[in-house]
Amino acid sequence: MTFVQIVSILGMIPLFSMRTFLPAFLAALFLRYPQYFPGMGEIVSPATDSFITKDWVLYTLGGLSLLEIVGDKSTEIRNFLKDAETYLKPLIFFIINLNLLDEASVEVLGEVQWAAFDPLWILLLFGTLVVHWLAGLRRDFISFLEDVDEDDNFYISKISSWLEDSLVVFGFLLLIWLGLIMVAVYAAAIGFFILLKKRTERKLEQQKLACPNCGKMNLPFAVKCYNCKAPQPEVHQIGVFGQRKKELVSSLEKHRLHLASHRKCPDCGNKLKNTDLFQQCDLCGSTLFDSPTPKEYINYQDIKFYKLAGVSFLLGFIPIVGFVVSAVLANVYLFTPYRRYIPKGKSFLTKIFIKILTFLFFIFGIALGFIAAPVYIILRYFIWKQRFIKRSTT
């Protein structure tokens, strides 16, 4: 086992924790054409008959990498694959490194046997387990982003996805040039993320309030205690990202409707896991849309729709910016509260149609935003509203 082999395995760990096929494609491409990578012109390419450097393997990995990059920009696909990736990434990491070390670089790196046993297998197994663990961390992070901005209205998921693509590409180049530094940088980044995750969880726990009746700790925006169902004396408002606000609620009825718009239990404030309209809360057992009812929820959304449609007309007089601001506000306050109760698979085609509609109205809104913005909001609002009404009556 050589020093270069150790660094290459350790350096590949964080890359595979972010992407499944892109680091594999970059590794295969480097072994086949090292002379095209900056600073690697003097390296002689290994034999093309190695498995990882075959043409069909390169084409397959390249195609899968492209699909991975494009698919990860879709919130539905990203959340659908996040659980499967925790097992697929370690498997691809193991296969690629096994071929990388046993076939492609054996002539350059060599092998050292200790008592007829190669310790490289231990390191490779360790790397596979670490990739699985880091992929689980990434899955938790995606779930966190989904809780914060489920429909990616603020493009948080897309920005993080593009950032991951960039980190994999530049991380691979850094691994070639300065392997130890790359390993240290990624280890520090992973450590920072773990500390941030722990700090966030600790902060959420500190924000909980004790029930004066039974003493159980409740979420700060809970209307009733999840344990004894006693009304809570202090109920905080909930923000756009589902966070606690310092202000206390003035109307419990509006607050319960606001919790439902975040797909949280109107009683205890717990995050509801699926899109069923009349599901029971796992924490307190309350039935969603028992109170408030779907009709009350629609009326609540209609009031916001009338206000925002008028605001969008005024904003439309500002070229481009006015239309964009109107679209973002409508996404957050009008469309997302309905979309949260539409199953992902059933809303996919609707979203494609709406993306085309958005593009056309954006072009039209450059000059006539005061017309395009309200019409765009009206059309989209009634599309999602009708989908919600259909689910509430079936």
XYZ file of C-alpha atoms in Angstrom:
394
model
C 0.000 0.000 0.000
C 1.565 3.291 -1.105
C 1.109 6.841 0.142
C -0.489 7.841 -3.171
C -3.044 5.063 -2.881
C -4.018 6.211 0.616
C -4.473 9.827 -0.489
C -6.446 8.849 -3.602
C -8.927 6.741 -1.609
C -9.329 9.355 1.140
C -9.663 12.130 -1.437
C -12.404 10.307 -3.318
C -14.569 9.914 -0.195
C -16.086 13.442 -0.050
C -16.502 13.567 -3.849
C -18.612 10.400 -3.897
C -20.626 11.593 -0.896
C -21.901 14.498 -3.039
C -22.282 12.823 -6.426
C -22.578 9.203 -7.533
C -21.366 9.157 -11.134
C -19.558 12.475 -11.735
C -16.425 11.627 -9.668
C -16.361 8.163 -11.249
C -16.458 9.733 -14.711
C -13.699 12.221 -13.826
C -11.504 9.399 -12.479
C -12.007 7.295 -15.616
C -11.405 10.305 -17.854
C -8.186 11.152 -16.012
C -6.816 7.614 -16.303
C -7.634 7.502 -20.017
C -6.455 11.023 -20.922
C -4.196 12.362 -18.126
C -2.342 14.595 -20.595
C -5.418 16.807 -21.005
C -5.550 17.701 -17.309
C -3.645 20.840 -16.236
C -0.119 20.041 -15.046
C -0.357 16.335 -15.970
C 1.113 16.458 -19.482
C 4.095 14.214 -18.689
C 2.033 11.317 -17.288
C 1.785 8.341 -19.602
C -1.743 7.045 -20.113
C -2.349 3.459 -18.875
C -3.443 0.693 -21.183
C -6.853 1.248 -22.762
C -7.853 -2.363 -22.101
C -8.378 -1.638 -18.381
C -12.038 -1.851 -17.463
C -12.368 1.696 -16.171
C -10.790 3.222 -19.300
C -12.868 1.383 -21.908
C -14.867 3.572 -24.294
C -18.265 2.168 -23.342
C -17.510 2.700 -19.643
C -16.535 6.332 -20.303
C -19.652 6.957 -22.403
C -21.894 5.299 -19.805
C -20.404 7.209 -16.882
C -20.505 10.455 -18.878
C -24.174 9.999 -19.740
C -25.088 9.055 -16.167
C -23.129 12.067 -14.871
C -25.061 14.392 -17.170
C -28.396 12.897 -16.072
C -27.276 13.187 -12.449
C -26.404 16.885 -12.803
C -29.674 17.711 -14.582
C -31.839 15.534 -12.318
C -30.378 16.980 -9.130
C -31.694 20.417 -10.130
C -35.252 19.085 -9.831
C -36.567 19.159 -6.266
C -38.828 16.140 -6.905
C -36.055 13.940 -8.348
C -33.550 15.046 -5.709
C -35.850 14.191 -2.810
C -36.967 10.959 -4.472
C -33.382 9.647 -4.817
C -31.901 10.949 -1.547
C -32.519 7.663 0.347
C -31.333 5.346 -2.444
C -28.127 7.348 -2.923
C -26.889 6.474 0.564
C -26.423 2.892 -0.693
C -25.621 3.519 -4.355
C -22.763 5.962 -3.692
C -20.731 3.593 -1.475
C -21.216 0.794 -4.036
C -19.951 2.915 -6.961
C -17.094 4.240 -4.784
C -15.996 0.685 -3.994
C -16.216 -0.508 -7.607
C -14.399 2.507 -9.064
C -11.582 2.472 -6.504
C -11.212 -1.286 -6.837
C -10.694 -0.970 -10.589
C -8.691 2.223 -10.186
C -6.165 0.640 -7.853
C -6.074 -2.922 -9.116
C -5.954 -2.236 -12.860
C -5.280 1.325 -13.945
C -2.564 2.458 -11.554
C -0.877 -0.806 -10.616
C 2.030 -0.071 -12.955
C 2.636 3.358 -11.390
C 1.818 2.864 -7.726
C 2.800 -0.761 -7.097
C 1.615 -2.866 -4.194
C 3.039 -3.766 -0.806
C 1.923 -6.987 0.904
C 2.036 -7.273 4.679
C 2.098 -10.891 5.843
C 0.347 -11.964 2.627
C -2.513 -9.526 3.362
C -3.017 -6.229 1.588
C -4.086 -3.512 4.087
C -5.501 -1.592 1.133
C -8.686 -3.637 1.486
C -9.180 -2.290 5.012
C -8.777 1.289 3.787
C -11.134 0.669 0.863
C -13.764 -0.825 3.166
C -13.320 2.092 5.563
C -13.777 4.554 2.685
C -16.951 2.784 1.552
C -18.469 3.018 5.035
C -17.500 6.693 5.334
C -19.118 7.455 1.944
C -22.312 5.806 3.226
C -22.176 7.924 6.396
C -21.498 11.167 4.519
C -24.251 10.382 2.011
C -26.591 10.056 5.002
C -25.471 13.489 6.204
C -26.197 14.879 2.746
C -29.652 13.249 2.821
C -30.367 14.962 6.153
C -29.193 18.265 4.669
C -31.536 17.858 1.678
C -34.381 17.104 4.099
C -33.473 20.266 6.001
C -33.602 22.289 2.763
C -36.966 20.688 1.973
C -38.318 21.798 5.359
C -36.980 25.323 4.848
C -38.026 25.793 1.205
C -39.913 22.729 0.003
C -40.705 24.010 -3.495
C -37.386 25.825 -3.932
C -39.061 29.213 -4.239
C -35.822 30.920 -3.234
C -33.649 28.567 -5.359
C -31.760 27.349 -2.282
C -31.743 23.729 -3.499
C -30.627 24.650 -7.015
C -27.788 26.833 -5.711
C -26.616 24.069 -3.366
C -26.832 21.555 -6.237
C -24.682 23.702 -8.544
C -22.276 24.238 -5.651
C -21.939 20.476 -5.211
C -21.232 20.042 -8.931
C -18.489 22.665 -8.702
C -17.000 21.130 -5.558
C -16.774 17.697 -7.199
C -15.044 19.025 -10.339
C -12.629 21.380 -8.572
C -12.145 18.903 -5.736
C -11.020 16.256 -8.232
C -8.531 18.673 -9.803
C -7.277 19.647 -6.348
C -6.898 15.952 -5.523
C -4.626 15.542 -8.560
C -2.511 18.601 -7.743
C -2.499 18.691 -3.930
C -4.051 15.517 -2.570
C -3.331 16.053 1.144
C -4.590 19.638 1.101
C -7.798 18.532 -0.627
C -8.410 15.851 2.023
C -7.767 18.383 4.819
C -10.082 21.003 3.273
C -12.958 18.576 2.844
C -12.441 17.129 6.335
C -12.658 20.663 7.772
C -15.811 21.390 5.696
C -17.484 18.177 6.891
C -16.560 18.989 10.482
C -18.040 22.470 10.101
C -21.288 21.053 8.710
C -21.602 18.580 11.602
C -21.061 21.352 14.145
C -23.603 23.559 12.333
C -26.133 20.704 12.301
C -25.648 20.090 16.035
C -25.922 23.812 16.768
C -29.182 24.068 14.773
C -30.689 21.075 16.572
C -29.640 22.501 19.942
C -31.142 25.886 19.057
C -34.459 24.270 18.076
C -34.555 22.437 21.392
C -33.813 25.649 23.297
C -36.716 27.399 21.563
C -39.248 24.875 22.839
C -41.548 25.959 25.652
C -42.684 23.894 28.628
C -46.397 23.196 28.921
C -47.687 24.772 32.185
C -50.055 21.817 32.658
C -47.848 18.723 32.127
C -44.341 20.131 31.713
C -43.687 18.578 28.293
C -41.606 20.653 25.852
C -43.586 21.982 22.871
C -42.648 23.827 19.697
C -42.806 27.620 20.139
C -45.667 27.982 17.641
C -47.781 25.145 19.098
C -51.385 26.089 19.912
C -51.951 23.050 22.128
C -49.642 20.729 24.047
C -48.958 17.565 22.069
C -49.200 15.491 25.263
C -52.120 16.815 27.337
C -53.809 18.993 24.657
C -53.843 21.989 27.021
C -53.843 25.427 25.301
C -50.434 27.097 25.401
C -50.173 30.566 26.978
C -47.442 31.791 24.591
C -47.758 31.045 20.878
C -45.098 32.512 18.609
C -45.609 33.406 14.966
C -44.020 31.200 12.305
C -41.818 32.696 9.577
C -41.571 32.092 5.835
C -38.965 29.363 6.333
C -40.878 27.695 9.162
C -38.736 29.349 11.835
C -39.875 30.849 15.114
C -40.497 34.595 15.171
C -40.241 36.694 18.325
C -43.744 38.130 17.922
C -46.680 36.345 19.555
C -49.797 35.546 17.529
C -52.817 37.811 17.852
C -55.358 35.476 16.212
C -55.216 31.731 16.895
C -57.567 30.981 13.973
C -55.276 32.679 11.439
C -52.244 31.089 13.078
C -53.737 27.600 12.716
C -54.404 28.297 9.034
C -50.852 29.589 8.677
C -49.488 26.388 10.238
C -51.552 24.335 7.790
C -50.080 26.345 4.893
C -46.635 25.113 6.037
C -48.012 21.547 6.223
C -47.669 21.558 9.979
C -50.186 20.306 12.512
C -52.569 23.193 13.386
C -52.520 22.060 17.036
C -48.949 21.084 18.002
C -47.040 22.564 15.023
C -45.329 19.256 14.172
C -44.125 18.822 10.566
C -46.473 16.476 8.663
C -44.681 13.892 6.544
C -47.021 13.238 3.597
C -49.447 15.151 1.379
C -52.689 13.545 2.592
C -55.289 16.152 3.459
C -56.973 14.322 6.337
C -53.937 12.650 7.872
C -53.330 12.252 11.591
C -50.409 14.001 13.258
C -47.797 11.490 14.448
C -47.044 13.577 17.535
C -50.422 14.616 18.958
C -52.928 12.527 16.964
C -54.961 15.482 15.677
C -56.585 15.144 12.258
C -55.495 17.681 9.673
C -58.253 19.853 8.149
C -60.699 18.700 10.764
C -60.388 22.230 12.097
C -59.747 24.413 10.165
C -61.669 22.811 7.305
C -60.532 22.804 3.648
C -63.155 25.468 2.871
C -61.769 27.761 5.576
C -58.272 27.128 4.249
C -59.304 28.061 0.695
C -61.009 31.244 1.918
C -57.827 32.133 3.813
C -55.781 31.687 0.641
C -58.311 33.620 -1.453
C -57.930 36.690 0.772
C -54.152 36.604 0.242
C -54.751 36.114 -3.498
C -56.872 39.272 -3.821
C -54.279 41.353 -1.989
C -51.302 40.000 -3.922
C -53.033 40.322 -7.302
C -53.481 44.050 -6.615
C -49.869 44.410 -5.469
C -48.636 42.594 -8.586
C -50.476 45.090 -10.795
C -48.560 47.965 -9.175
C -45.253 46.079 -9.216
C -45.802 45.310 -12.907
C -45.014 48.928 -13.796
C -41.382 48.195 -12.819
C -39.819 46.458 -15.859
C -38.625 42.866 -15.281
C -37.968 43.315 -11.552
C -41.649 43.882 -10.804
C -42.688 40.665 -12.553
C -39.934 38.623 -10.850
C -40.835 39.951 -7.387
C -44.536 39.270 -8.012
C -43.777 35.708 -9.148
C -41.634 34.966 -6.075
C -44.229 36.390 -3.656
C -46.990 34.418 -5.363
C -44.903 31.223 -5.171
C -44.313 31.623 -1.450
C -47.715 32.861 -0.253
C -50.223 31.542 -2.825
C -49.033 28.498 -4.767
C -46.824 26.627 -2.292
C -49.558 26.323 0.403
C -51.586 24.338 -2.166
C -48.620 22.492 -3.714
C -47.643 21.068 -0.333
C -50.770 18.901 -0.489
C -50.318 17.704 -4.071
C -48.275 14.465 -4.463
C -44.927 15.083 -6.168
C -45.507 12.663 -9.029
C -48.944 14.094 -9.848
C -47.694 17.688 -9.803
C -44.639 17.071 -12.023
C -46.401 17.557 -15.374
C -48.284 20.531 -13.965
C -44.969 22.112 -12.968
C -43.522 21.596 -16.460
C -46.554 23.310 -17.984
C -46.237 26.140 -15.470
C -42.507 26.595 -16.219
C -43.381 27.107 -19.897
C -46.178 29.462 -18.871
C -43.785 31.372 -16.617
C -41.249 31.815 -19.413
C -43.866 33.118 -21.850
C -45.313 35.535 -19.314
C -41.833 36.699 -18.334
C -41.124 37.660 -21.962
C -44.489 39.392 -22.152
C -43.914 41.017 -18.759
C -40.726 42.798 -19.837
C -42.820 45.487 -21.512
C -46.322 44.975 -20.080
C -45.665 43.691 -16.567
C -48.701 45.430 -15.084
C -50.829 43.124 -17.254
C -48.632 40.024 -17.357
C -47.995 39.812 -13.595
C -51.658 39.766 -12.445
C -52.759 37.461 -15.288
C -49.872 35.082 -14.563
C -50.770 34.967 -10.861
C -54.486 34.454 -11.583
C -53.866 31.546 -13.985
C -51.366 29.779 -11.728
C -53.413 30.325 -8.606
C -56.540 28.742 -10.050
C -54.539 25.791 -11.434
C -53.221 24.878 -7.972
C -56.467 25.790 -6.238
C -58.470 23.419 -8.432
C -55.958 20.630 -7.788
C -56.387 21.162 -4.055
C -60.207 21.286 -4.274
C -60.208 18.050 -6.261
C -58.138 16.310 -3.571
C -60.319 17.688 -0.780
C -63.498 16.275 -2.363
C -62.174 12.805 -3.187
